[in-house]
Short mmCIF file of C-alpha atoms and ligand atoms in Angstrom, two decimals:
data_model
loop_
_atom_site.label_atom_id
_atom_site.label_comp_id
_atom_site.label_asym_id
_atom_site.label_seq_id
_atom_site.Cartn_x
_atom_site.Cartn_y
_atom_site.Cartn_z
CA MET L 928 -17.33 -4.11 -15.97
CA GLY L 929 -16.48 -6.98 -18.29
CA ARG L 930 -17.95 -10.41 -17.94
CA THR L 931 -16.81 -11.92 -21.04
CA ARG L 932 -15.22 -15.09 -19.31
CA LYS L 933 -15.33 -15.94 -15.73
CA ASN L 934 -12.40 -17.53 -14.01
CA THR L 935 -13.73 -19.82 -11.38
CA ARG L 936 -11.52 -21.13 -8.54
CA ASN L 937 -12.71 -23.37 -6.06
CA ARG L 938 -12.25 -22.30 -2.45
CA ASP L 939 -10.48 -25.60 -1.99
CA ASP L 940 -7.57 -23.90 -3.50
CA ILE L 941 -7.95 -21.01 -1.28
CA SER L 942 -8.40 -22.72 1.96
CA ALA L 943 -5.72 -25.21 1.45
CA GLY L 944 -2.95 -24.37 3.85
CA VAL L 945 -5.03 -22.85 6.44
CA ARG L 946 -3.33 -23.96 9.73
CA GLY L 947 -3.98 -23.74 13.27
CA ILE L 948 -7.20 -24.18 15.05
CA ILE L 949 -9.40 -22.41 12.39
CA ALA L 950 -10.38 -24.37 9.41
CA GLY L 951 -11.41 -22.58 6.20
CA SER L 952 -14.52 -23.14 4.48
CA THR L 953 -14.27 -25.37 1.37
CA GLU L 954 -17.62 -24.62 0.01
CA GLY L 955 -18.71 -22.19 -2.73
CA LYS L 956 -16.78 -20.58 -5.51
CA CYS L 957 -14.59 -17.55 -5.76
CA ASP L 958 -15.26 -15.73 -8.99
CA ILE L 959 -13.12 -13.35 -10.73
CA ASP L 960 -14.51 -11.21 -13.52
CA ILE L 961 -12.39 -11.04 -16.72
CA PRO L 962 -11.95 -7.36 -17.79
CA ASP L 963 -12.91 -6.01 -21.15
CA PRO L 964 -10.26 -5.63 -23.82
CA PHE L 965 -7.92 -2.90 -23.08
CA CYS L 966 -4.73 -0.96 -24.09
CA LEU L 967 -2.18 -0.18 -21.47
CA LEU L 968 -0.19 2.85 -22.36
CA ILE L 969 2.82 3.20 -19.90
CA PHE L 970 4.73 6.25 -19.40
CA GLY L 971 8.21 5.60 -17.91
CA ALA L 972 8.30 2.14 -19.69
CA SER L 973 12.14 2.01 -19.53
CA GLY L 974 12.05 2.40 -15.72
CA ASP L 975 12.36 0.29 -12.82
CA LEU L 976 8.62 0.17 -11.90
CA THR L 977 7.71 -1.12 -15.26
CA LYS L 978 10.36 -3.82 -15.34
CA ARG L 979 9.96 -4.96 -11.66
CA LYS L 980 6.21 -4.66 -11.14
CA ILE L 981 4.02 -3.53 -14.12
CA ILE L 982 5.01 -6.00 -16.85
CA PRO L 983 5.53 -9.01 -14.58
CA SER L 984 2.12 -8.44 -13.12
CA ILE L 985 0.36 -8.33 -16.46
CA PHE L 986 2.25 -11.36 -17.63
CA ARG L 987 1.33 -13.25 -14.50
CA LEU L 988 -2.28 -12.13 -14.74
CA GLU L 989 -2.36 -13.52 -18.32
CA ARG L 990 -0.72 -16.91 -17.17
CA LEU L 991 -3.68 -17.20 -14.63
CA ASN L 992 -6.15 -16.65 -17.36
CA LEU L 993 -7.47 -13.40 -15.73
CA LEU L 994 -7.12 -11.12 -18.81
CA PRO L 995 -9.27 -10.94 -21.85
CA ARG L 996 -8.09 -12.35 -25.13
CA ASN L 997 -7.61 -8.87 -26.58
CA PHE L 998 -5.24 -6.42 -25.06
CA PHE L 999 -1.92 -4.83 -25.82
CA ILE L 1000 0.77 -2.66 -24.02
CA LEU L 1001 2.30 0.38 -25.53
CA GLY L 1002 5.42 1.29 -23.63
CA SER L 1003 6.66 4.90 -24.03
CA SER L 1004 9.55 6.82 -22.29
CA ARG L 1005 12.47 9.10 -23.40
CA SER L 1006 14.78 6.24 -24.22
CA GLU L 1007 15.11 5.37 -27.96
CA MET L 1008 14.17 1.54 -28.47
CA THR L 1009 12.46 -0.41 -31.19
CA ASP L 1010 9.46 -2.80 -30.36
CA ASP L 1011 11.93 -5.66 -30.32
CA GLU L 1012 14.38 -4.11 -28.07
CA PHE L 1013 11.62 -3.32 -25.74
CA ARG L 1014 10.43 -6.90 -25.82
CA ASP L 1015 13.85 -8.17 -25.06
CA THR L 1016 14.32 -5.87 -22.18
CA MET L 1017 10.94 -6.92 -20.70
CA ARG L 1018 11.80 -10.69 -21.26
CA ASP L 1019 14.72 -10.27 -19.04
CA ALA L 1020 12.78 -8.36 -16.60
CA VAL L 1021 10.05 -10.85 -16.37
CA GLN L 1022 12.41 -13.79 -16.06
CA ALA L 1023 14.14 -11.98 -13.25
CA ALA L 1024 10.89 -11.11 -11.43
CA LEU L 1025 8.98 -14.34 -11.99
CA PRO L 1026 11.61 -17.24 -12.19
CA ASP L 1027 8.94 -19.83 -11.46
CA ASP L 1028 6.21 -18.61 -13.64
CA PHE L 1029 8.19 -17.75 -16.72
CA SER L 1030 7.73 -20.09 -19.71
CA ALA L 1031 9.22 -19.39 -23.05
CA SER L 1032 6.22 -20.31 -24.98
CA ALA L 1033 3.90 -18.16 -22.92
CA TRP L 1034 6.36 -15.25 -23.39
CA LYS L 1035 6.33 -15.79 -27.32
CA THR L 1036 2.53 -15.21 -27.30
CA PHE L 1037 2.81 -12.43 -24.68
CA ALA L 1038 5.56 -10.53 -26.42
CA LYS L 1039 3.37 -9.95 -29.54
CA ARG L 1040 1.24 -7.78 -27.30
CA LEU L 1041 4.18 -5.45 -26.44
CA HIS L 1042 4.94 -2.32 -28.40
CA TYR L 1043 7.10 0.81 -27.80
CA LEU L 1044 7.50 4.36 -28.96
CA PRO L 1045 9.86 6.84 -27.65
CA VAL L 1046 8.38 10.18 -26.50
CA GLY L 1047 9.87 13.25 -25.00
CA TYR L 1048 7.57 14.29 -22.18
CA THR L 1049 7.67 18.08 -23.17
CA ASP L 1050 7.34 17.47 -26.69
CA VAL L 1051 3.81 17.88 -28.07
CA LYS L 1052 4.83 16.63 -31.51
CA ALA L 1053 5.91 13.41 -30.07
CA PHE L 1054 2.50 13.00 -28.17
CA LYS L 1055 0.71 13.69 -31.62
CA ARG L 1056 2.78 10.94 -33.12
CA LEU L 1057 1.88 8.64 -30.14
CA SER L 1058 -1.79 9.56 -30.76
CA ARG L 1059 -1.54 8.51 -34.37
CA HIS L 1060 0.42 5.34 -33.47
CA ILE L 1061 -2.14 4.02 -30.89
CA LEU L 1062 -5.10 3.94 -33.36
CA PRO L 1063 -3.94 1.18 -35.64
CA LEU L 1064 -2.86 -0.76 -32.68
CA GLU L 1065 -6.14 -0.47 -31.04
CA LYS L 1066 -7.85 -1.87 -34.38
CA GLU L 1067 -5.32 -4.70 -34.64
CA HIS L 1068 -5.98 -5.73 -31.02
CA ARG L 1069 -9.61 -4.90 -31.00
CA THR L 1070 -9.56 -3.09 -27.71
CA ASN L 1071 -12.63 -0.98 -28.27
CA GLY L 1072 -10.97 2.31 -27.41
CA ASN L 1073 -10.57 1.26 -23.61
CA ARG L 1074 -7.20 2.89 -22.46
CA ILE L 1075 -5.41 2.71 -19.23
CA ILE L 1076 -2.62 5.39 -19.10
CA TYR L 1077 -0.04 4.51 -16.35
CA MET L 1078 2.18 7.22 -15.15
CA ALA L 1079 5.36 5.26 -13.96
CA THR L 1080 7.44 8.34 -14.22
CA PRO L 1081 9.08 10.76 -11.72
CA PRO L 1082 6.57 13.35 -10.48
CA THR L 1083 8.60 16.09 -11.98
CA VAL L 1084 7.30 15.12 -15.53
CA LEU L 1085 3.73 14.50 -14.67
CA GLU L 1086 2.45 18.04 -15.40
CA SER L 1087 3.92 18.17 -18.88
CA ILE L 1088 2.60 14.59 -19.64
CA ILE L 1089 -0.93 15.37 -18.64
CA GLN L 1090 -0.94 18.84 -20.51
CA ASN L 1091 0.37 16.98 -23.64
CA LEU L 1092 -2.11 14.06 -23.37
CA ASP L 1093 -4.74 16.73 -23.62
CA ASP L 1094 -3.05 18.94 -26.37
CA SER L 1095 -2.49 15.64 -28.56
CA GLY L 1096 -5.99 14.57 -28.11
CA LEU L 1097 -4.97 11.32 -26.33
CA SER L 1098 -6.90 11.91 -23.14
CA LYS L 1099 -10.15 12.88 -25.00
CA LYS L 1100 -13.15 10.64 -25.03
CA THR L 1101 -12.73 7.52 -27.06
CA THR L 1102 -15.29 4.90 -27.82
CA GLY L 1103 -14.27 3.23 -24.60
CA TYR L 1104 -12.97 4.29 -21.13
CA THR L 1105 -9.82 6.25 -20.24
CA HIS L 1106 -8.44 5.46 -16.78
CA VAL L 1107 -5.30 7.36 -15.39
CA VAL L 1108 -3.15 5.64 -12.88
CA ILE L 1109 -0.88 7.94 -10.85
CA GLU L 1110 1.88 6.39 -8.75
CA LYS L 1111 3.23 7.88 -5.60
CA PRO L 1112 4.61 10.27 -4.55
CA PHE L 1113 1.29 12.24 -5.19
CA GLY L 1114 2.80 15.72 -4.23
CA ARG L 1115 5.22 16.42 -1.49
CA ASP L 1116 2.99 18.55 0.72
CA TYR L 1117 -0.48 19.63 0.91
CA ASP L 1118 -0.09 22.48 -1.52
CA THR L 1119 1.67 20.26 -4.34
CA ALA L 1120 -0.91 17.49 -3.90
CA ARG L 1121 -3.82 19.95 -4.20
CA LYS L 1122 -2.11 21.48 -7.25
CA LEU L 1123 -1.80 18.06 -8.91
CA ASN L 1124 -5.46 17.28 -8.07
CA ILE L 1125 -6.60 20.50 -9.71
CA LEU L 1126 -4.41 19.74 -12.81
CA LEU L 1127 -5.71 16.15 -13.12
CA LYS L 1128 -9.31 17.35 -12.72
CA THR L 1129 -8.91 19.89 -15.41
CA PHE L 1130 -8.63 16.99 -17.94
CA PHE L 1131 -10.25 14.00 -16.11
CA GLU L 1132 -13.24 13.16 -14.00
CA GLU L 1133 -12.55 11.70 -10.50
CA LYS L 1134 -13.97 8.36 -11.67
CA GLN L 1135 -11.11 8.10 -14.27
CA ILE L 1136 -8.32 8.90 -11.75
CA TYR L 1137 -6.82 5.93 -10.06
CA ARG L 1138 -4.13 7.24 -7.21
CA MET L 1139 -2.11 4.23 -6.31
CA ASP L 1140 -1.36 3.03 -2.79
CA HIS L 1141 -0.08 -0.55 -3.17
CA TYR L 1142 -0.69 -1.33 0.53
CA LEU L 1143 -4.40 -1.17 -0.10
CA ALA L 1144 -4.17 -4.13 -2.43
CA LYS L 1145 -2.30 -6.27 -0.03
CA GLU L 1146 -4.44 -9.46 0.66
CA ASN L 1147 -4.75 -9.01 4.40
CA VAL L 1148 -5.26 -5.18 4.03
CA GLN L 1149 -8.21 -6.02 1.71
CA ASN L 1150 -9.21 -8.46 4.49
CA ILE L 1151 -9.52 -5.82 7.22
CA LEU L 1152 -13.01 -4.70 6.23
CA MET L 1153 -14.28 -8.24 5.64
CA PHE L 1154 -12.95 -9.32 8.94
CA ARG L 1155 -14.35 -6.44 10.69
CA PHE L 1156 -17.82 -6.23 9.02
CA ALA L 1157 -18.52 -9.72 7.97
CA ASN L 1158 -18.03 -11.06 11.72
CA SER L 1159 -20.42 -10.03 14.39
CA ILE L 1160 -18.07 -11.10 17.32
CA PHE L 1161 -15.45 -8.34 16.94
CA GLU L 1162 -17.32 -5.34 15.98
CA PRO L 1163 -18.92 -4.92 19.47
CA LEU L 1164 -15.58 -4.93 20.96
CA TRP L 1165 -14.14 -2.49 18.44
CA ASN L 1166 -14.19 0.74 20.46
CA ARG L 1167 -12.79 2.61 23.40
CA ARG L 1168 -14.54 0.39 25.97
CA TYR L 1169 -12.71 -2.69 25.13
CA ILE L 1170 -9.62 -1.69 23.15
CA ASP L 1171 -6.69 -0.25 25.19
CA HIS L 1172 -4.60 0.94 22.18
CA VAL L 1173 -3.60 -0.13 18.62
CA GLN L 1174 -0.27 -0.42 17.06
CA ILE L 1175 0.49 -0.20 13.33
CA THR L 1176 4.07 -1.20 12.42
CA VAL L 1177 5.60 -1.40 8.86
CA SER L 1178 9.32 -2.29 9.45
CA GLU L 1179 11.81 -3.01 6.56
CA THR L 1180 15.19 -4.50 6.63
CA ILE L 1181 16.31 -2.90 3.31
CA GLY L 1182 18.00 0.49 3.26
CA VAL L 1183 17.46 3.17 0.70
CA GLU L 1184 18.86 0.97 -2.08
CA HIS L 1185 19.36 2.92 -5.30
CA ARG L 1186 16.57 5.43 -4.52
CA ALA L 1187 18.50 8.10 -2.88
CA GLY L 1188 17.57 10.77 -5.42
CA TYR L 1189 13.93 10.48 -4.40
CA TYR L 1190 14.23 9.47 -0.71
CA GLU L 1191 16.48 12.49 -0.03
CA THR L 1192 13.62 14.79 -0.92
CA ALA L 1193 10.93 12.64 0.94
CA GLY L 1194 12.07 10.73 4.09
CA VAL L 1195 9.92 8.20 5.93
CA LEU L 1196 7.05 10.56 6.76
CA ARG L 1197 6.28 11.25 3.14
CA ASP L 1198 7.35 7.81 1.82
CA MET L 1199 5.42 5.65 4.24
CA PHE L 1200 3.16 7.60 6.71
CA GLN L 1201 1.12 9.96 4.40
CA ASN L 1202 0.03 6.93 2.37
CA HIS L 1203 0.52 3.44 3.51
CA LEU L 1204 0.38 3.88 7.44
CA LEU L 1205 -2.43 6.27 7.35
CA GLN L 1206 -4.52 4.10 4.98
CA LEU L 1207 -4.05 1.03 7.38
CA PHE L 1208 -4.92 3.24 10.24
CA ALA L 1209 -8.30 4.35 8.55
CA LEU L 1210 -9.37 0.85 7.70
CA ILE L 1211 -8.95 -0.16 11.40
CA ALA L 1212 -10.63 3.09 12.72
CA MET L 1213 -13.47 3.67 10.14
CA GLU L 1214 -17.13 3.23 10.64
CA PRO L 1215 -18.92 0.51 8.69
CA PRO L 1216 -19.92 1.86 5.28
CA SER L 1217 -23.59 1.33 4.37
CA ILE L 1218 -22.64 -0.64 1.36
CA PHE L 1219 -19.19 -2.21 0.16
CA GLU L 1220 -18.72 0.16 -2.64
CA ALA L 1221 -15.71 2.44 -3.56
CA ASP L 1222 -16.95 5.74 -2.72
CA ARG L 1223 -18.91 4.83 0.42
CA VAL L 1224 -15.84 3.00 1.82
CA ARG L 1225 -13.78 6.16 0.96
CA ASP L 1226 -16.26 8.43 2.40
CA GLU L 1227 -15.67 6.57 5.74
CA LYS L 1228 -12.06 6.68 5.45
CA VAL L 1229 -12.11 10.49 4.92
CA LYS L 1230 -14.17 10.88 8.00
CA VAL L 1231 -11.55 9.32 10.00
CA PHE L 1232 -8.81 11.57 8.72
CA ARG L 1233 -11.00 14.52 9.54
CA SER L 1234 -11.47 13.39 12.99
CA MET L 1235 -7.68 12.95 13.72
CA ARG L 1236 -6.45 15.16 16.46
CA PRO L 1237 -3.90 17.58 14.88
CA PHE L 1238 -0.30 17.20 16.29
CA PRO L 1239 0.27 19.86 18.89
CA VAL L 1240 2.90 22.41 17.56
CA ASP L 1241 4.39 22.79 21.01
CA GLY L 1242 5.24 19.54 22.58
CA ILE L 1243 5.50 17.49 19.49
CA ASP L 1244 8.19 15.39 21.05
CA ASP L 1245 5.54 13.63 23.11
CA PHE L 1246 3.85 12.46 19.87
CA VAL L 1247 6.46 11.92 17.31
CA VAL L 1248 10.07 10.56 17.16
CA THR L 1249 12.23 10.37 14.10
CA GLY L 1250 15.52 8.72 13.36
CA GLN L 1251 17.94 7.75 10.81
CA TYR L 1252 19.95 4.44 10.51
CA GLY L 1253 23.62 4.23 11.27
CA GLU L 1254 25.81 1.29 10.39
CA GLY L 1255 25.11 -2.09 11.73
CA LYS L 1256 24.36 -5.61 10.93
CA VAL L 1257 21.14 -6.81 9.07
CA HIS L 1258 20.70 -10.60 8.63
CA LYS L 1259 24.29 -10.89 9.99
CA LYS L 1260 25.65 -8.84 7.22
CA ASN L 1261 27.36 -5.46 7.84
CA VAL L 1262 25.56 -2.62 6.30
CA VAL L 1263 26.42 1.00 5.96
CA ALA L 1264 24.98 4.00 7.59
CA TYR L 1265 22.29 6.02 5.73
CA ARG L 1266 24.72 8.90 5.16
CA ASP L 1267 27.10 6.52 3.59
CA GLU L 1268 24.66 5.28 1.06
CA PRO L 1269 25.16 6.26 -2.65
CA GLY L 1270 23.58 9.48 -3.58
CA VAL L 1271 22.91 10.47 0.10
CA ALA L 1272 24.42 13.86 1.51
CA PRO L 1273 27.06 13.14 4.01
CA LYS L 1274 25.13 15.41 6.55
CA SER L 1275 21.72 14.30 5.47
CA VAL L 1276 18.87 14.98 8.14
CA ILE L 1277 16.37 13.04 6.30
CA PRO L 1278 14.46 10.64 8.61
CA THR L 1279 14.44 6.84 7.73
CA PHE L 1280 12.44 6.03 10.90
CA ALA L 1281 9.40 7.52 12.63
CA ALA L 1282 7.20 6.69 15.40
CA MET L 1283 3.99 8.52 16.32
CA LYS L 1284 1.02 8.57 18.73
CA VAL L 1285 -2.28 9.54 17.02
CA TYR L 1286 -5.72 10.13 18.58
CA ILE L 1287 -9.11 10.23 16.88
CA ASP L 1288 -11.63 12.68 18.42
CA ASN L 1289 -14.82 10.78 18.02
CA TRP L 1290 -17.14 8.62 20.24
CA ARG L 1291 -15.62 5.27 19.08
CA TRP L 1292 -12.03 6.17 19.81
CA ASN L 1293 -11.92 8.88 22.30
CA GLY L 1294 -8.80 8.36 24.44
CA VAL L 1295 -7.48 5.33 22.61
CA PRO L 1296 -3.92 5.89 21.30
CA PHE L 1297 -2.84 4.52 18.03
CA TYR L 1298 0.88 4.14 17.78
CA LEU L 1299 2.37 4.02 14.32
CA ARG L 1300 5.91 3.28 13.43
CA SER L 1301 7.97 2.62 10.29
CA GLY L 1302 11.54 2.50 9.37
CA LYS L 1303 14.19 1.16 7.09
CA ARG L 1304 17.15 -1.14 8.16
CA LEU L 1305 15.22 -2.42 11.21
CA ALA L 1306 15.59 -5.88 12.78
CA SER L 1307 12.90 -7.67 10.63
CA ARG L 1308 10.51 -7.01 7.71
CA LYS L 1309 7.22 -6.89 9.02
CA ALA L 1310 3.90 -5.14 8.47
CA GLU L 1311 1.28 -5.71 11.14
CA ILE L 1312 -1.49 -4.20 13.01
CA SER L 1313 -2.04 -5.23 16.52
CA ILE L 1314 -5.31 -4.52 18.55
CA HIS L 1315 -4.51 -4.66 22.40
CA PHE L 1316 -7.66 -5.13 24.30
CA ARG L 1317 -8.08 -3.85 27.90
CA PRO L 1318 -6.92 -6.05 30.71
CA VAL L 1319 -9.70 -7.91 32.61
CA PRO L 1320 -11.46 -5.64 35.10
CA HIS L 1321 -10.92 -7.76 38.18
CA ILE L 1322 -8.32 -10.51 38.66
CA MET L 1323 -10.13 -12.94 40.83
CA PHE L 1324 -6.95 -15.29 40.98
CA SER L 1325 -5.00 -12.43 42.64
CA GLN L 1326 -4.18 -14.50 46.03
CA SER L 1327 -2.50 -17.36 43.94
CA MET L 1328 -0.97 -15.43 40.99
CA GLU L 1329 1.98 -12.98 41.14
CA GLU L 1330 2.17 -12.00 37.55
CA GLU L 1331 -0.44 -9.78 35.77
CA ILE L 1332 -2.67 -11.43 33.18
CA GLU L 1333 -1.60 -10.68 29.73
CA PRO L 1334 -4.49 -8.80 27.94
CA ASN L 1335 -5.87 -10.31 24.70
CA THR L 1336 -4.31 -9.23 21.40
CA LEU L 1337 -5.57 -9.61 17.94
CA VAL L 1338 -2.82 -9.36 15.32
CA LEU L 1339 -3.41 -8.78 11.51
CA ARG L 1340 -0.24 -9.84 9.77
CA VAL L 1341 -0.04 -7.94 6.49
CA GLN L 1342 3.33 -9.32 5.50
CA PRO L 1343 5.13 -11.66 5.59
CA ASP L 1344 2.89 -14.73 6.47
CA GLU L 1345 -0.42 -12.92 5.87
CA GLY L 1346 -2.82 -13.89 8.45
CA ILE L 1347 -4.58 -13.34 11.64
CA LYS L 1348 -3.63 -14.21 15.21
CA LEU L 1349 -5.61 -13.96 18.44
CA SER L 1350 -4.06 -14.48 21.72
CA PHE L 1351 -6.02 -15.56 24.93
CA GLN L 1352 -5.53 -17.14 28.31
CA THR L 1353 -6.10 -20.78 29.11
CA LYS L 1354 -5.60 -23.00 32.12
CA ASN L 1355 -2.49 -25.13 31.93
CA PRO L 1356 -3.57 -28.70 32.41
CA GLY L 1357 -2.44 -30.25 35.81
CA SER L 1358 -1.83 -27.40 38.01
CA LYS L 1359 -4.73 -25.73 39.95
CA ILE L 1360 -4.22 -22.21 38.71
CA CYS L 1361 -1.69 -21.68 36.05
CA LEU L 1362 -2.65 -19.52 33.31
CA ASN L 1363 -1.17 -20.14 29.85
CA PRO L 1364 -1.38 -17.73 27.09
CA VAL L 1365 -2.26 -19.41 23.69
CA VAL L 1366 -2.91 -18.24 20.10
CA MET L 1367 -5.37 -19.10 17.39
CA ASP L 1368 -3.56 -18.52 14.27
CA PHE L 1369 -4.71 -18.40 10.62
CA THR L 1370 -2.25 -17.98 7.82
CA TYR L 1371 -3.40 -17.26 4.32
CA PRO L 1372 -2.29 -20.00 1.86
CA LYS L 1373 -0.07 -18.76 -0.83
CA VAL L 1374 -1.55 -20.96 -3.53
CA PHE L 1375 -3.72 -18.38 -5.09
CA MET L 1376 -2.87 -14.88 -4.07
CA LEU L 1377 -2.55 -11.87 -6.31
CA ASN L 1378 0.25 -9.65 -5.49
CA ALA L 1379 -0.64 -5.94 -4.92
CA TYR L 1380 0.29 -4.77 -8.39
CA GLU L 1381 -1.69 -7.59 -9.97
CA ARG L 1382 -4.68 -6.70 -7.93
CA VAL L 1383 -4.51 -2.96 -8.58
CA LEU L 1384 -4.11 -3.46 -12.44
CA LEU L 1385 -7.00 -5.69 -12.53
CA ASP L 1386 -9.11 -3.38 -10.50
CA CYS L 1387 -8.21 -0.49 -12.81
CA MET L 1388 -9.27 -2.62 -15.82
CA GLN L 1389 -12.53 -3.40 -14.03
CA GLY L 1390 -13.22 0.18 -13.14
CA ASP L 1391 -13.24 -0.53 -9.35
CA GLN L 1392 -11.67 2.45 -7.42
CA MET L 1393 -12.12 0.87 -3.86
CA LEU L 1394 -8.28 0.24 -3.56
CA PHE L 1395 -7.29 3.73 -4.82
CA VAL L 1396 -7.15 7.02 -2.94
CA ARG L 1397 -9.71 9.63 -3.62
CA ALA L 1398 -8.67 13.34 -4.08
CA ASP L 1399 -10.18 14.39 -0.75
CA GLY L 1400 -8.45 11.57 1.16
CA MET L 1401 -5.13 12.46 -0.32
CA GLU L 1402 -5.57 16.16 0.75
CA GLN L 1403 -6.79 15.33 3.98
CA THR L 1404 -3.75 13.17 4.86
CA TRP L 1405 -1.36 15.92 3.47
CA SER L 1406 -3.14 18.58 5.56
CA LEU L 1407 -2.52 16.57 8.75
CA LEU L 1408 1.20 15.83 8.00
CA THR L 1409 2.39 18.99 6.36
CA PRO L 1410 2.54 21.09 9.50
CA LEU L 1411 4.20 18.19 11.23
CA ILE L 1412 6.90 17.65 8.65
CA GLU L 1413 7.50 21.45 8.46
CA LYS L 1414 7.84 21.64 12.27
CA LEU L 1415 10.16 18.70 12.44
CA GLU L 1416 12.36 19.94 9.45
CA SER L 1417 12.78 23.35 11.13
CA ALA L 1418 13.87 21.80 14.37
CA ILE L 1419 16.24 19.16 13.00
CA LYS L 1420 20.02 19.39 13.47
CA THR L 1421 22.87 17.58 11.86
CA ASP L 1422 24.13 15.95 14.92
CA MET L 1423 20.75 14.33 15.98
CA PHE L 1424 21.26 11.60 13.39
CA PRO L 1425 22.20 8.76 13.13
CA ASN L 1426 20.37 7.78 16.26
CA TYR L 1427 19.65 4.03 15.68
CA VAL L 1428 21.93 1.03 14.69
CA SER L 1429 21.04 -0.78 11.60
CA GLY L 1430 19.35 -4.14 12.58
CA SER L 1431 17.96 -2.76 15.74
CA SER L 1432 14.21 -1.85 16.55
CA GLY L 1433 14.87 1.89 16.04
CA PRO L 1434 15.97 4.72 18.20
CA PRO L 1435 15.46 4.50 22.04
CA GLU L 1436 13.26 7.57 21.94
CA ALA L 1437 10.74 5.54 20.09
CA ASP L 1438 10.61 2.97 22.95
CA ALA L 1439 10.21 6.01 25.38
CA LEU L 1440 7.28 7.36 23.33
CA ILE L 1441 5.14 4.25 24.03
CA GLU L 1442 6.67 3.41 27.50
CA GLN L 1443 5.73 6.83 28.85
CA ASP L 1444 2.22 5.61 28.57
CA GLY L 1445 2.85 2.26 30.37
CA ARG L 1446 2.90 0.40 27.14
CA ARG L 1447 5.31 -1.43 25.05
CA TRP L 1448 5.85 -2.08 21.28
CA ARG L 1449 5.36 -5.58 20.08
CA PRO L 1450 8.83 -7.02 19.30
CA LEU L 1451 10.07 -6.70 15.68
C1 BG6 H 1918 7.11 2.08 -1.08
C2 BG6 H 1918 8.15 2.94 -0.67
O1 BG6 H 1918 5.86 2.88 -1.33
O2 BG6 H 1918 6.86 1.00 -0.20
C3 BG6 H 1918 9.37 2.25 -0.25
O3 BG6 H 1918 8.36 4.12 -1.45
C4 BG6 H 1918 9.21 1.01 0.56
O4 BG6 H 1918 10.40 2.93 0.39
C5 BG6 H 1918 7.89 0.20 0.02
O5 BG6 H 1918 10.24 0.19 0.64
C6 BG6 H 1918 7.52 -0.85 0.86
O6 BG6 H 1918 6.65 -1.70 0.22
P1 BG6 H 1918 6.37 -3.19 0.44
O7 BG6 H 1918 5.42 -3.69 -0.31
O8 BG6 H 1918 7.84 -3.88 0.15
O9 BG6 H 1918 6.36 -3.41 1.86
#
C-alpha cells in the first residue's frame, strides 16, 4: 500500500452539515493514503461506463489530490481512435459528468495522462501490439510496472480478453502488481459464474481479482459495519429477541433506459438481487469479524449466504413476487410501459420488480424475516435498510390509549440523503398520556464524500479487497438464486405482465407478501 503522500482532511469538513440531535465529533483527522504510481488499462474505453464513471472518477480523485504524481490511463476498445480523439471524447464526458468540478487548466494536465490504442478483443496480434505499446508509457510515466486492468466490456468478450492477456504476456508478472477489475454482470447463473471464476483463476490469483459491486462502496453501506461494530448499544439488540423483521429496499424511478439489450437477458433478480441487495443483506446479518480485514469480513458474509434458507420450490409465491412496469407517470411525466421501451420484446416476460422474503437459519436470526424489494419505475428513488424492533412486551397505558404503540425503527438511508434515523416514543408535553413518535436523524454531509466508483478505484489502487466480492461469495449467491430464477422463468406467462403502474410502489401482490405476515412496507 502506497504512503508517498498523505492527504489529511480535518473531521470538521466531515462533520459539518450534521443535523438533528446528534452532533458529529470535530476532533481528530481522517487520513487517506495516496496510492503508489499505476497504469490503468481500460478495455471498453469507448463505452458508456468509461465515459460516465471511470474517467470522471479518476479526474475527480486527481482534483482532490488523492492520486500519486505518476499515473496514466491507456484506453482500449474496438473503435479506431487516436490519442487526441480519445482525449476530446473524454473531455466532453468529464464536463458532462462533473459540471461543477471541471476546470480547463486541470483538464490540460490530466489529458496528458490519457492514451489510446484500438484492439480487437479476439485478435492476439493486437494484444501483442498493446503489450509493446504499454512498456514505453510505463517508463515515461514511471509507474513501476503497477497495472490495473479494468474490464468495462460486455461479458461476452471477457473470455477472449482474459485469454489474450495471457497469450500476449500482458497478464504475466511485472515488476509491480497486476489487479484485474471485473464489472457486473458476473455470469448469468451459477454455472456461468463458476466458469468465469475458473477462467480467471487460471491466470490470476484471487488477491489480484476485484469483482465489482458498486453498492458496497456507497458511503452508508460502508458505514454499516462501523455502525454495528463500533457502537456497543445496538449490537446486543441485533438479533431475534429484539428485532421483529428487516426490510431492504432499492427502488428506482428510472426505467430500463438504453440498456434493453442487457436487461432483456437479465431482469431484476440478476441485475439487482444477486449482487446489490444480497450484499446489503449480508452486511446487516453477518457476525462480527475478528478483525476489520478484507478476507475476515468476506468470510462472515459468505457464512450468511450459506445459512440462508433455500426458497421452497413448491409454494414459491409465498416468498417471491415479481412484476413488470406498465405505463404511468413518474415525477408528473408520462412514461411508457417496459414492453414499449426501445429494444424490448413486445411480449417480454422479463421482471423489472421483485419482492422476496428470506430467512436465515442460525441462532441470531432464527424466525426473523428479511423482506427485500427492488424495482424500476417506482414512486421514488430510494435505497434503505430498516430494522423494525419488536413491540413493547406489555402496554401499561392500555386503559387510556386506543392506538397501538408504534415499535422503534432504525433506518439506514443508503441514498439519497445518506444517513441514519432512529424513531422512538416520547410524551407529548401538556397532556397526561399522549405518546408522540419522534426521530433522531443524522444526515451525512456532502462536503467530502467519494462516490462509489471513486472509492472502488482508490481501493483497487491500494490493494484493498474489502469492497469487492470474493469468488466463493459470488458462487454462493448464484447458487441460491439460480434455482429460484429458473423456477420463476418456467412458470411465467405473457399475460401476467405488466402488473404495476409506473410511478406506483409495485404490484399489489408485493403488498400482500408482507401483509400476510401482519406487517407493512415502509412507504416509498
Ligand atoms: C446497476 C444496475 O448495477 O445499478 C442498474 O445494473 C441500476 O440497473 C443501478 O439502475 C443502480 O445503481 P445506483 O447507484 O444508481 O443506485
